[in-house]
Short mmCIF file of C-alpha atoms in Angstrom, two decimals:
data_model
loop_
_atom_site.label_atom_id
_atom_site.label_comp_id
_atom_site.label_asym_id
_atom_site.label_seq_id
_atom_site.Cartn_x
_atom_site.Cartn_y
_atom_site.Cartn_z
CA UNK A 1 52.82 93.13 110.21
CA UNK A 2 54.70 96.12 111.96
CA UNK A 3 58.11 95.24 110.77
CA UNK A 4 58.68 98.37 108.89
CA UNK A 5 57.60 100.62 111.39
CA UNK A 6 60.62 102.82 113.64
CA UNK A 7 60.75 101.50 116.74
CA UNK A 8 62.57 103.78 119.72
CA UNK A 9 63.95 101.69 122.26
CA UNK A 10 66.94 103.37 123.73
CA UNK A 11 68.09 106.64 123.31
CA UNK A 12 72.07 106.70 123.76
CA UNK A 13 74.60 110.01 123.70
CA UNK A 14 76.54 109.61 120.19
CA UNK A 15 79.40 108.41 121.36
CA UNK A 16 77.94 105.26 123.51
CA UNK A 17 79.22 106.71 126.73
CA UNK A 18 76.73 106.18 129.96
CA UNK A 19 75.78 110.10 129.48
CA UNK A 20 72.28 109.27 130.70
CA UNK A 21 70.71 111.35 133.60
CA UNK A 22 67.19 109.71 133.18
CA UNK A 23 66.59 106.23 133.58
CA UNK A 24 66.30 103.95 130.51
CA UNK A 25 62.77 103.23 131.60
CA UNK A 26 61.45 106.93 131.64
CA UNK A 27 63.32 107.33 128.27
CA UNK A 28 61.39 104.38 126.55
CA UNK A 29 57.86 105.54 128.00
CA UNK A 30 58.66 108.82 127.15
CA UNK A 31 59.35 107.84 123.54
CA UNK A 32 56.50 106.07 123.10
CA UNK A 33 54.26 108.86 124.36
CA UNK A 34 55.41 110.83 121.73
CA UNK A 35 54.60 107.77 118.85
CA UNK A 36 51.23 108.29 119.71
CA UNK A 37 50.99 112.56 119.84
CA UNK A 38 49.30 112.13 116.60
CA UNK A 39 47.05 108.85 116.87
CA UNK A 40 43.67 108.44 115.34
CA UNK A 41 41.24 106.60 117.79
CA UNK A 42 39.27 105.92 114.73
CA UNK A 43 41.67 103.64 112.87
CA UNK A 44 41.94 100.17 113.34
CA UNK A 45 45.38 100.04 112.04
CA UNK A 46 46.56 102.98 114.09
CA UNK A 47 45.08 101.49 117.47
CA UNK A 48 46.71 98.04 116.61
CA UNK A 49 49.70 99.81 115.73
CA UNK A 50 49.70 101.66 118.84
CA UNK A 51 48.57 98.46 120.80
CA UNK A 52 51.92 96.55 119.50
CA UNK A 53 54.15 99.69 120.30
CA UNK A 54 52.98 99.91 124.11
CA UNK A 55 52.89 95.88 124.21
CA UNK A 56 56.77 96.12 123.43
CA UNK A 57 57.85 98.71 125.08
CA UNK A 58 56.29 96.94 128.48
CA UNK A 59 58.54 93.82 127.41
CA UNK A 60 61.44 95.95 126.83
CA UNK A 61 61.17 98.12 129.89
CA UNK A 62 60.83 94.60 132.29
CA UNK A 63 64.07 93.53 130.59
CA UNK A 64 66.22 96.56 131.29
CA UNK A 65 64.59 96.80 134.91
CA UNK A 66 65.60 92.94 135.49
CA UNK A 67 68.89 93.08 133.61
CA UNK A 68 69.96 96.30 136.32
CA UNK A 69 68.68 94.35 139.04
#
């Protein structure tokens, strides 16, 4: 249903070097803060939308926290 919607879920420096001085975590929640700057409460599609986007980035962010565990 969402499959061709951008998705951020890491930021990286160009070059793929560890550059990062935030963690991984703050960058995703961050990111998807900023998907939603613009969301209409209203919509059904747009809170779905947004739904799926927080949804994932919870998944993703409980990876990366067990993977550096």
């Amino acid at each position: 249903m969402y499959a061709a919607d951008p998705w951020v879920v890491i930021v990286t420096h160009p070059d793929g070097a560890e550059h990062s001085q935030r963690p991984t975590a703050l960058t995703l929640r961050e990111s998807v803060r900023w998907l939603a700057h613009d969301i209409d409460a209203r919509s059904a599609y747009e809170v779905n939308r947004w739904s799926a986007i927080v949804l994932a980035e919870r998944r993703a962010r409980s990876v990366i926290q067990r993977k550096a565990a």
